[in-house]
Short mmCIF file of N, CA, C and O in Angstrom, two decimals:
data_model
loop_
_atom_site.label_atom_id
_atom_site.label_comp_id
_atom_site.label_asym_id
_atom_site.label_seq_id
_atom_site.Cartn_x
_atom_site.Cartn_y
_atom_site.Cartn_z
N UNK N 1 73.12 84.51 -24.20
CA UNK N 1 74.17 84.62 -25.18
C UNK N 1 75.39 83.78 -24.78
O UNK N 1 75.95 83.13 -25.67
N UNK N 2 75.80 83.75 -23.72
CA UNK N 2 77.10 83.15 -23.09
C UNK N 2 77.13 81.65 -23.29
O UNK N 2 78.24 81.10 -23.34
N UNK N 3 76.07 80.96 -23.41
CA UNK N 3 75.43 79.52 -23.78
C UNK N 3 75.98 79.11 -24.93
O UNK N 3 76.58 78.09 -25.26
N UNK N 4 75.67 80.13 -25.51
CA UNK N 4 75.73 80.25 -27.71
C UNK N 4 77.18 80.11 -27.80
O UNK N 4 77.64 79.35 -28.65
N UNK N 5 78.09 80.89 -26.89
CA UNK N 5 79.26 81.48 -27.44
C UNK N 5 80.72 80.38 -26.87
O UNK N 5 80.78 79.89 -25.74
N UNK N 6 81.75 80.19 -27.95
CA UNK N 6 82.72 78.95 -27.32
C UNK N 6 83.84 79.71 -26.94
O UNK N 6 84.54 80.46 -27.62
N UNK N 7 83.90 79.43 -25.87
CA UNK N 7 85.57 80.58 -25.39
C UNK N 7 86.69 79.25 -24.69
O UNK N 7 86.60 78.72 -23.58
N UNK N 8 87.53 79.02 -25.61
CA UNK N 8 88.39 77.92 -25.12
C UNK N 8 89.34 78.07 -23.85
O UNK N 8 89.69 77.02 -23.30
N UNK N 9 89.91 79.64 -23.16
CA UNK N 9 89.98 79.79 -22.52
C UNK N 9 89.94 80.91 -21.51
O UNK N 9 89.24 81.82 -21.95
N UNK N 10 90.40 81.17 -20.43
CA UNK N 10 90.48 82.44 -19.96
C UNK N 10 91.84 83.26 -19.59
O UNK N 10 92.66 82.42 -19.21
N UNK N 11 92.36 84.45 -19.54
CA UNK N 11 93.55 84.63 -19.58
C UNK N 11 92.99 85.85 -18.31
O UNK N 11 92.04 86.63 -18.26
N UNK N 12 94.15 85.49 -17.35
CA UNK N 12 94.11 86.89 -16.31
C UNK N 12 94.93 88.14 -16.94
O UNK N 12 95.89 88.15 -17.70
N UNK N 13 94.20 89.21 -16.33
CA UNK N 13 94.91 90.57 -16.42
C UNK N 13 96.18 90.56 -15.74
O UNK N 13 96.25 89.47 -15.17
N UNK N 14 97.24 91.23 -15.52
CA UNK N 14 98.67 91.70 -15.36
C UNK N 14 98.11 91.36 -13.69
O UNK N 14 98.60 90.44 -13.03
N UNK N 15 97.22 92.08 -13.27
CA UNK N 15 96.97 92.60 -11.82
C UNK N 15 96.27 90.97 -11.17
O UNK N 15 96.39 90.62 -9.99
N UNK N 16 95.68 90.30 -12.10
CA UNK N 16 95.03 89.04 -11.83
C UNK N 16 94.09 88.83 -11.50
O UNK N 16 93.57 87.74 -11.25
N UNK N 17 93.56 90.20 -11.40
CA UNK N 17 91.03 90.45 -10.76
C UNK N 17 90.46 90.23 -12.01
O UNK N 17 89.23 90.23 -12.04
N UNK N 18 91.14 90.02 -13.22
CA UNK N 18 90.10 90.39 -14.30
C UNK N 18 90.64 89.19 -15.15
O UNK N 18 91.86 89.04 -15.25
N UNK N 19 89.15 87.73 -16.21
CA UNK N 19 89.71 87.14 -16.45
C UNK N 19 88.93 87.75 -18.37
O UNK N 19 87.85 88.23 -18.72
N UNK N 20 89.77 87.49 -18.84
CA UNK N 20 89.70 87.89 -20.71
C UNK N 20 89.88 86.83 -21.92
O UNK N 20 90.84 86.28 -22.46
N UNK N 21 88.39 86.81 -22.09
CA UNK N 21 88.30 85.34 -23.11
C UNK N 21 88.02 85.73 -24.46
O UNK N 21 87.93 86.95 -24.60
N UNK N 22 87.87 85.15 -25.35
CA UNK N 22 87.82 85.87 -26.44
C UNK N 22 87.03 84.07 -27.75
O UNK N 22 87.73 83.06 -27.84
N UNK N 23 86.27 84.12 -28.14
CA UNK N 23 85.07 83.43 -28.36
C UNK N 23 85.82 83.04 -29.95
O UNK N 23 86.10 83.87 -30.81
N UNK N 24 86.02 81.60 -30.02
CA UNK N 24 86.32 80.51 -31.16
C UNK N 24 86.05 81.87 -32.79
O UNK N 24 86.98 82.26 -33.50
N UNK N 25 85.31 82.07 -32.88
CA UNK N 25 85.25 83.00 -34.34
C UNK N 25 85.73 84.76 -34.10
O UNK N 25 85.83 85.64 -34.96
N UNK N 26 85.91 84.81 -32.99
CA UNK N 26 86.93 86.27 -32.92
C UNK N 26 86.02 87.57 -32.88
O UNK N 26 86.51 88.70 -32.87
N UNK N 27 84.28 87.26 -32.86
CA UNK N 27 83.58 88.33 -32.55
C UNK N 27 83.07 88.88 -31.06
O UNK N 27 82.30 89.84 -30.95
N UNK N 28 83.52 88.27 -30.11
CA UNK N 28 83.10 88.50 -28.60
C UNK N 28 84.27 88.61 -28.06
O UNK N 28 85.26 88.05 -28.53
N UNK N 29 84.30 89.50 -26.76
CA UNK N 29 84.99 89.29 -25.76
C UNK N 29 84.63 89.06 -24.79
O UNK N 29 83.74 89.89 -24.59
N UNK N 30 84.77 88.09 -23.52
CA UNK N 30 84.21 88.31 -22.27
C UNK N 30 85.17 88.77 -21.40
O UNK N 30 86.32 88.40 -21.62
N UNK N 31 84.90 89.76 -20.11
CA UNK N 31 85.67 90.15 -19.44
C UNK N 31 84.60 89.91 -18.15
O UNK N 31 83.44 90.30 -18.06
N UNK N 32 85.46 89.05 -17.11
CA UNK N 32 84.97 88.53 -15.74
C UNK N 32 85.99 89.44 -14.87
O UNK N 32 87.12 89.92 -14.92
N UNK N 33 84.93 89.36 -14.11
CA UNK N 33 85.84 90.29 -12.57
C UNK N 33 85.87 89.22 -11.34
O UNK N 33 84.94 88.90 -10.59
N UNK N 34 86.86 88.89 -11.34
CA UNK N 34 86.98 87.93 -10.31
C UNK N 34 87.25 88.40 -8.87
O UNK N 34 87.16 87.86 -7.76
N UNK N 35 87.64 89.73 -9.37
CA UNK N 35 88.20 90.81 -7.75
C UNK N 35 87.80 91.95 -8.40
O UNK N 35 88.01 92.20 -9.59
N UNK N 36 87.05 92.84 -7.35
CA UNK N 36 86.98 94.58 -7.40
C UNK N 36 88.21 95.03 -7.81
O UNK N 36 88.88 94.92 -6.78
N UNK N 37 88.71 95.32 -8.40
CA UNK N 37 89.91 96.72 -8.39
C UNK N 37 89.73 97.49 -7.15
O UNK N 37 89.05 98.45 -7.52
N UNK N 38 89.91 97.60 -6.03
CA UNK N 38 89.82 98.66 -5.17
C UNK N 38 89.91 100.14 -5.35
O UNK N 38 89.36 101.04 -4.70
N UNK N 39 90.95 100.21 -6.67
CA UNK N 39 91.15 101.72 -6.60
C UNK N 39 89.85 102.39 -7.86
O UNK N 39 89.59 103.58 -8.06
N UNK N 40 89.25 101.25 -8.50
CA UNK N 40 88.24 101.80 -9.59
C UNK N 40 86.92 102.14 -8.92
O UNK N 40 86.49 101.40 -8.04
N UNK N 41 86.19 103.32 -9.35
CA UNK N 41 85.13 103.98 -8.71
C UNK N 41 84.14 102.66 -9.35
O UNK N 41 83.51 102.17 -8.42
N UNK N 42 83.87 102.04 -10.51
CA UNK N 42 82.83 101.00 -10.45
C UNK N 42 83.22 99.68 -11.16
O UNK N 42 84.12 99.48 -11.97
N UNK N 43 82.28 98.82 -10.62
CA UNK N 43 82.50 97.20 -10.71
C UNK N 43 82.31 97.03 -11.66
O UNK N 43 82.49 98.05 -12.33
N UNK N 44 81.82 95.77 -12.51
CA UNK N 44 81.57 95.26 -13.94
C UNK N 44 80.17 95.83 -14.01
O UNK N 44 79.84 96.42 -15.03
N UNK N 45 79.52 95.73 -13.25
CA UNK N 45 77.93 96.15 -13.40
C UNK N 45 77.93 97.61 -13.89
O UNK N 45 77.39 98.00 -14.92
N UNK N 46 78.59 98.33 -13.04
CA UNK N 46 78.82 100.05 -13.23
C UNK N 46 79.56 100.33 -14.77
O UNK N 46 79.41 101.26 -15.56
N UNK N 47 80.19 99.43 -14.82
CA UNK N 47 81.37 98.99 -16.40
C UNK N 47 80.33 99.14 -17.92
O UNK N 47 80.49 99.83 -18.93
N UNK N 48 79.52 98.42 -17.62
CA UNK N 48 78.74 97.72 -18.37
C UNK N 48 77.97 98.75 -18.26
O UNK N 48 78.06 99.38 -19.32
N UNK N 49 77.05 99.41 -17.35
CA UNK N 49 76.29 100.24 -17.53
C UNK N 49 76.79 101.46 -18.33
O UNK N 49 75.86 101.77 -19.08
N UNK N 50 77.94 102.37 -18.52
CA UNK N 50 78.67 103.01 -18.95
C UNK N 50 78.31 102.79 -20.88
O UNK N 50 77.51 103.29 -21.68
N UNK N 51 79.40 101.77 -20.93
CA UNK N 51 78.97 101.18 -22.21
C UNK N 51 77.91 101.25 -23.00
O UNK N 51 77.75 101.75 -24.11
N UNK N 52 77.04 100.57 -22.10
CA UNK N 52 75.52 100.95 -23.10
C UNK N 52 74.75 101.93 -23.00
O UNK N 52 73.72 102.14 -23.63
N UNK N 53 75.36 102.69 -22.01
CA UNK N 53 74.86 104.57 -22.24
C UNK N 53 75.59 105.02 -23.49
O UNK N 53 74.95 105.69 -24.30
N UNK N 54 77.17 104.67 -23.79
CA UNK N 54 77.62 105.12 -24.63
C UNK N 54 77.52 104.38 -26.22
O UNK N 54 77.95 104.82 -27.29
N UNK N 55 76.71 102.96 -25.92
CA UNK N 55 76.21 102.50 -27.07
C UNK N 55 74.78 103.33 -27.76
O UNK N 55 74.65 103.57 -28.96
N UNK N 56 74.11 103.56 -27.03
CA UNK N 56 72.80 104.11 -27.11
C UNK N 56 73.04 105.43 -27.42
O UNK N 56 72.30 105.83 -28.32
N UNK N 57 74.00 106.46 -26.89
CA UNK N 57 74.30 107.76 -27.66
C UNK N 57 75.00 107.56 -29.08
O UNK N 57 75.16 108.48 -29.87
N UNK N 58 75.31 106.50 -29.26
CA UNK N 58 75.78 106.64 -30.48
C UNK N 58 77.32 106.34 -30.76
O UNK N 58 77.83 106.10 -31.85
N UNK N 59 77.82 106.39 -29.71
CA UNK N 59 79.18 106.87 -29.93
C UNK N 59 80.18 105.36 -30.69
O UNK N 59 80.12 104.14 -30.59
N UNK N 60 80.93 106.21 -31.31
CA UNK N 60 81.74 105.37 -32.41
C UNK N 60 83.40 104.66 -32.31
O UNK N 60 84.16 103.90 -32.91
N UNK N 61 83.32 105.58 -30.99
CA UNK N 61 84.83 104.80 -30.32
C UNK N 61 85.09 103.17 -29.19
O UNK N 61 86.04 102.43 -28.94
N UNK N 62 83.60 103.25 -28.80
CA UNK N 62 83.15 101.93 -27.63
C UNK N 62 82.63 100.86 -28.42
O UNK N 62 81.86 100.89 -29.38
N UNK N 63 83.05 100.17 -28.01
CA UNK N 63 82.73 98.49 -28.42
C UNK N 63 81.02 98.40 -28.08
O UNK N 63 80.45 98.89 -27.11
N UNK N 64 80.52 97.71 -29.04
CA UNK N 64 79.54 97.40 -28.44
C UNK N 64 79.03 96.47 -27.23
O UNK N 64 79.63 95.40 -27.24
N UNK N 65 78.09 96.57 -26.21
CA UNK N 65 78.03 95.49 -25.14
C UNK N 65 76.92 94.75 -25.33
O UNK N 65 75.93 95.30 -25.81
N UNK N 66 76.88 93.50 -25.02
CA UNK N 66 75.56 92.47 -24.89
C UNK N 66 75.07 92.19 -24.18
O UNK N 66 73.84 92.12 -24.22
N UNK N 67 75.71 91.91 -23.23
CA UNK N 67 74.71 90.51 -21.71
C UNK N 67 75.91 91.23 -20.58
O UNK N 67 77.13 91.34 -20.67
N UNK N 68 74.95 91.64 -19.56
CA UNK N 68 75.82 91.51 -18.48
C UNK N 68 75.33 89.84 -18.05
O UNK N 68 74.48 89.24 -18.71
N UNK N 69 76.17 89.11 -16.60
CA UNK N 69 75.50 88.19 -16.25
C UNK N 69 76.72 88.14 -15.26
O UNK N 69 77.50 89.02 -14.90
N UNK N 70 76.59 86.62 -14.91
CA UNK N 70 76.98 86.26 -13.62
C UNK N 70 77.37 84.66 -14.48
O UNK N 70 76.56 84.22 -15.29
N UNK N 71 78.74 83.88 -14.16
CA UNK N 71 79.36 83.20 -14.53
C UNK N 71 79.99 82.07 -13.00
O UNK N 71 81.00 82.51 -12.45
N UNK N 72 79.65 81.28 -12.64
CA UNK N 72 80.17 80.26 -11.66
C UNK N 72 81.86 79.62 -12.00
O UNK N 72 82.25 79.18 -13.08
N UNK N 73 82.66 79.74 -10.70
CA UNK N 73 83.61 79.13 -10.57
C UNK N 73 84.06 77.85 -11.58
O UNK N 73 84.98 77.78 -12.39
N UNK N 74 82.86 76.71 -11.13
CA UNK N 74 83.02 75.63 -11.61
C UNK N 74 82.58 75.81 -13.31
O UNK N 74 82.68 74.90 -14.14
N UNK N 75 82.06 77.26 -13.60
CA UNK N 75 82.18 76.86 -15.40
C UNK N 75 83.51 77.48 -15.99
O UNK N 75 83.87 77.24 -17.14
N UNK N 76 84.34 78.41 -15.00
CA UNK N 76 85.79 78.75 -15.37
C UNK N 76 86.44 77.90 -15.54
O UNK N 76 86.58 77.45 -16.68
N UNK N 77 87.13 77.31 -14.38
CA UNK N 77 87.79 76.21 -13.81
C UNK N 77 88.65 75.57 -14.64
O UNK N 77 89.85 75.50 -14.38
N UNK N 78 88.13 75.06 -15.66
CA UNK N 78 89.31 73.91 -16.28
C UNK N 78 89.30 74.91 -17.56
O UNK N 78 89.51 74.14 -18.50
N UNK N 79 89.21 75.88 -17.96
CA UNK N 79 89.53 77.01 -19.17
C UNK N 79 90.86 77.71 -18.13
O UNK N 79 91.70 78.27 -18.83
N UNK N 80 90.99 77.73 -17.50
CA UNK N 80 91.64 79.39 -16.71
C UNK N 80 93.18 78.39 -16.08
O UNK N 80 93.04 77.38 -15.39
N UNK N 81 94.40 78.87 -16.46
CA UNK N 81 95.91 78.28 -16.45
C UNK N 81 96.31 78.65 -15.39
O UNK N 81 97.43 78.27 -15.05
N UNK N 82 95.60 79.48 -14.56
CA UNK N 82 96.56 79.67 -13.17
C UNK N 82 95.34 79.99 -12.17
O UNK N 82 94.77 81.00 -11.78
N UNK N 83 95.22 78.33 -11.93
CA UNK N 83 94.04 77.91 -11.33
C UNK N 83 94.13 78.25 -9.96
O UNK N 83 93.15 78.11 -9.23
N UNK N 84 95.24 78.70 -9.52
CA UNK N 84 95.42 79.10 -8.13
C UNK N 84 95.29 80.24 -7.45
O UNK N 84 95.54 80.44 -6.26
N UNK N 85 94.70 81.28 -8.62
CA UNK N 85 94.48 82.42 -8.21
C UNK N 85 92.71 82.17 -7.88
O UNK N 85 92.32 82.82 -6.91
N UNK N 86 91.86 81.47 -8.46
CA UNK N 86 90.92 81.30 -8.73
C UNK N 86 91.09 80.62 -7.30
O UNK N 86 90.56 81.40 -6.51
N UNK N 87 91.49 79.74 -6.74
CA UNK N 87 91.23 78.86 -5.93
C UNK N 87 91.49 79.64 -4.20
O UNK N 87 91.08 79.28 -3.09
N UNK N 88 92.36 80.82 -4.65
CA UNK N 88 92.54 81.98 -3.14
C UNK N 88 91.52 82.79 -3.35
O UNK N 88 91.59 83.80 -2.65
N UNK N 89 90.36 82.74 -4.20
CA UNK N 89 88.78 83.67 -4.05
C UNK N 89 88.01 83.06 -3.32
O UNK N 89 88.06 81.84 -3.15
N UNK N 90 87.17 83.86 -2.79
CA UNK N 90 86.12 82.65 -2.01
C UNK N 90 84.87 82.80 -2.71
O UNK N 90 84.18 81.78 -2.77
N UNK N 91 84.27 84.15 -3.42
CA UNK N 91 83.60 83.89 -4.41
C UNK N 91 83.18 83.10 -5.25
O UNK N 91 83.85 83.11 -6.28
N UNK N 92 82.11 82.23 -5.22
CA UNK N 92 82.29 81.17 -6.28
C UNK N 92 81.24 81.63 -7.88
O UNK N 92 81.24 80.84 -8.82
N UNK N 93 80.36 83.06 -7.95
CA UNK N 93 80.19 83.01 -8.78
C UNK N 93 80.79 84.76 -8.86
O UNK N 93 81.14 85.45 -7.90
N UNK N 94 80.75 85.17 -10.41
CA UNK N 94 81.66 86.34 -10.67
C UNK N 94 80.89 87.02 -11.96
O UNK N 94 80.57 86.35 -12.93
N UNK N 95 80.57 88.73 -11.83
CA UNK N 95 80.01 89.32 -13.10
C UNK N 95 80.58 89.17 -14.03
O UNK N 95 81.75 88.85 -13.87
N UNK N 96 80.00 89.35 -15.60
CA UNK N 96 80.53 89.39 -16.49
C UNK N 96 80.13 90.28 -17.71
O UNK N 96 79.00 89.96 -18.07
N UNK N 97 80.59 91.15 -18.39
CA UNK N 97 80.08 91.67 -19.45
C UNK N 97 80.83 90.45 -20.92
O UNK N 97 81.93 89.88 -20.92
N UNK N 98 79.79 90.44 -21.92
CA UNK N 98 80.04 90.19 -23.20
C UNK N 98 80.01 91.38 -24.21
O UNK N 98 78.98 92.05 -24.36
N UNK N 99 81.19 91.63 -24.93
CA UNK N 99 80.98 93.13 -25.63
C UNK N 99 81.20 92.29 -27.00
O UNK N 99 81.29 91.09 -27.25
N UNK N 100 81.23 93.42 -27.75
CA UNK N 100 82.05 93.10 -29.18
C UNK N 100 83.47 92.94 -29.07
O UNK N 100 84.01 93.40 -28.06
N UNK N 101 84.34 92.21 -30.14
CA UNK N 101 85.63 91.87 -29.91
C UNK N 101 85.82 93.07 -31.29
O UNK N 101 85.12 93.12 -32.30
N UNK N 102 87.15 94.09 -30.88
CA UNK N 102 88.13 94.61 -31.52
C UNK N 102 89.12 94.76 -31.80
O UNK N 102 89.63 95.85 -31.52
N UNK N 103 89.97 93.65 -32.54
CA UNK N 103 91.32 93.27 -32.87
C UNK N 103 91.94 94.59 -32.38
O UNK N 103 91.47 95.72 -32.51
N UNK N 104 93.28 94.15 -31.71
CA UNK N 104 93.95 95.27 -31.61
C UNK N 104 95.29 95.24 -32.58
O UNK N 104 95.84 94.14 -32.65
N UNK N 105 95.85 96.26 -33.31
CA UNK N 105 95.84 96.61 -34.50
C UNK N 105 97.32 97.15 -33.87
O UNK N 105 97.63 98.33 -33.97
N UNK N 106 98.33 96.01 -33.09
CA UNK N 106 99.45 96.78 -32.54
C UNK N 106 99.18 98.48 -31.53
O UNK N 106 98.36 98.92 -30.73
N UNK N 107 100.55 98.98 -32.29
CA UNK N 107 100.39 100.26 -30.89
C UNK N 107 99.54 101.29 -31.25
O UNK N 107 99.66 101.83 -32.35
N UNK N 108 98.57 101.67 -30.32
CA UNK N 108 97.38 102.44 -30.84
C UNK N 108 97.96 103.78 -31.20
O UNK N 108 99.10 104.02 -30.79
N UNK N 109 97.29 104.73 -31.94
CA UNK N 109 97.73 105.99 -32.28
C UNK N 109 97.11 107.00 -31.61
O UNK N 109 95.91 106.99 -31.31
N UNK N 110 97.80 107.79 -31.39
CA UNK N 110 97.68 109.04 -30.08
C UNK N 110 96.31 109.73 -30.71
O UNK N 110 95.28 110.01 -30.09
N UNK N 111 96.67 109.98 -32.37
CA UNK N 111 95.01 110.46 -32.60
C UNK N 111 93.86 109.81 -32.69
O UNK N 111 92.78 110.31 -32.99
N UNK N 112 94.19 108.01 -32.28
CA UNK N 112 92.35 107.43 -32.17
C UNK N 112 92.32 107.40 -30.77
O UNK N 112 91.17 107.17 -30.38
N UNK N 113 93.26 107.55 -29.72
CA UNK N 113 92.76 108.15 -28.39
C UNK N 113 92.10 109.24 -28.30
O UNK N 113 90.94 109.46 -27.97
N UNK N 114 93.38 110.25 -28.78
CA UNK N 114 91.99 111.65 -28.60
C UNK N 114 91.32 111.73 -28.50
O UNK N 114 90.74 112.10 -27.48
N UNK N 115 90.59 111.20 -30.29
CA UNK N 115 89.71 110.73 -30.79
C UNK N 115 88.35 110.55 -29.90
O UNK N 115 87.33 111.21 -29.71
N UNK N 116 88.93 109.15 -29.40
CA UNK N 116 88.04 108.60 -28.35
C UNK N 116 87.82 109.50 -26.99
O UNK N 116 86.67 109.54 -26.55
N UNK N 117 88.90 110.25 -26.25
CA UNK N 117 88.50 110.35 -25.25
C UNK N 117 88.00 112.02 -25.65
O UNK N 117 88.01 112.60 -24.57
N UNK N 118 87.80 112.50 -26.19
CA UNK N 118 86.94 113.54 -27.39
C UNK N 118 85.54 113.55 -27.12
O UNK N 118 84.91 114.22 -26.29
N UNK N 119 85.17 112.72 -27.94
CA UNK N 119 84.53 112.19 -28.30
C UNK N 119 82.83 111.77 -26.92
O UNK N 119 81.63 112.03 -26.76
N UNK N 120 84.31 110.77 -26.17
CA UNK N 120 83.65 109.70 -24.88
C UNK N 120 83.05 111.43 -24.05
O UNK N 120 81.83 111.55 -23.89
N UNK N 121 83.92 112.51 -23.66
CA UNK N 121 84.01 113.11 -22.89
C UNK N 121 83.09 113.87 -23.52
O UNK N 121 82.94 114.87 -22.81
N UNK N 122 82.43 113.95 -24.40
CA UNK N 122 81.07 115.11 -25.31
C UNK N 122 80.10 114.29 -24.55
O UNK N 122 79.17 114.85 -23.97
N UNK N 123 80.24 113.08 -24.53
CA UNK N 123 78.74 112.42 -24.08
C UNK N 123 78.64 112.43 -22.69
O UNK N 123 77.49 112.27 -22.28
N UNK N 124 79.75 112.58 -21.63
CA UNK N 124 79.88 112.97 -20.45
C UNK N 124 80.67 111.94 -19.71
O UNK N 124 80.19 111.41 -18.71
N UNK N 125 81.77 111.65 -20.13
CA UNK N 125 82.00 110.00 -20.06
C UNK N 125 83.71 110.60 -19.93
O UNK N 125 84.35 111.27 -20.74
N UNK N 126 84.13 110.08 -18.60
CA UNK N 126 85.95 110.46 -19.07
C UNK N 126 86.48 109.29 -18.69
O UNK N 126 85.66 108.79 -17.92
N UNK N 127 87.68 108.37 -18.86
CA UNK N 127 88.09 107.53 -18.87
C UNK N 127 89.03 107.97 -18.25
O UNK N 127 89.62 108.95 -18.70
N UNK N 128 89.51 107.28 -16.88
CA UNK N 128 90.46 107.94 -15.99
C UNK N 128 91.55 107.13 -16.00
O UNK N 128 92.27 107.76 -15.23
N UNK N 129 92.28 106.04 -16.37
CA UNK N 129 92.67 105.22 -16.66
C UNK N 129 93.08 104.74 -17.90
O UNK N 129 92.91 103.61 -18.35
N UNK N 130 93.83 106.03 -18.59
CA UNK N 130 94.32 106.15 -19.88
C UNK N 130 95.70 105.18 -19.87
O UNK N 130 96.65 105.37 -19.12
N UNK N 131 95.61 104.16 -20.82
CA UNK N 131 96.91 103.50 -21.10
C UNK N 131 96.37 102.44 -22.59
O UNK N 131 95.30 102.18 -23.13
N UNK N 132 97.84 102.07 -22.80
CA UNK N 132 97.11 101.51 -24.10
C UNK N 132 96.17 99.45 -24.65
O UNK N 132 95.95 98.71 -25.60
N UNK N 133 95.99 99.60 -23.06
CA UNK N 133 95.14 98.27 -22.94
C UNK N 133 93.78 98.81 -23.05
O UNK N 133 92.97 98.21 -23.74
N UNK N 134 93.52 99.65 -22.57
CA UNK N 134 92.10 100.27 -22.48
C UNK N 134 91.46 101.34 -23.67
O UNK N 134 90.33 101.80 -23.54
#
């Protein structure tokens, strides 16, 4: 899928481990882990696995996921604006999930959190890391 899909560039997270692309027609997102989070109990693989437990139950608050995979340095590289964070990793290739893209719709409302973490938490799923990026 990642072949198929045109992502003009990559944008780091606040923290700078995580890079967030978002695909020429506005239906994909990719999210690369360029660094563990240390303080998160799982990696992109564990991420991703989550997801499509909670795609497969059904649930109506999670994005859908596609491809996990694995993404090389040198195909980031000239997409990604602060090439110097990339260049203090020694990693040269990095996981990646492709999900569905869901416009975000300004400041989310306290009842489609609930909602969600409702919902996430029936299927056995709690999201520990409540804020309004996530």
């Amino acid at each position: 899928m990642l072949e198929k899909l045109n992502f003009k560039s990559f944008e780091f997270n606040s923290r700078k481990e995580v890079l967030i692309g978002i695909d020429e027609n506005r239906e994909y997102v990719i999210k690369i882990e360029v660094i563990k989070n240390p303080r998160k109990e799982r990696d992109i693989k564990g991420e991703y696995e989550i997801i499509k437990f909670l795609n497969e139950a059904g649930c109506k608050t999670c994005p859908q996921a596609y491809e996990l995979g694995t993404i090389s340095k040198e195909q980031l590289y000239d997409k990604v604006k602060e090439k110097e964070v990339l260049d203090k990793v020694k990693n040269t290739e990095y996981g990646y999930i492709i999900q569905q893209y869901v416009p975000n719709s300004g400041t989310p409302e306290l009842a489609d959190i609930l909602l969600a973490m409702l919902e996430q938490k029936n299927l056995g799923v709690w999201q520990g890391d409540i804020k309004a990026g996530n």
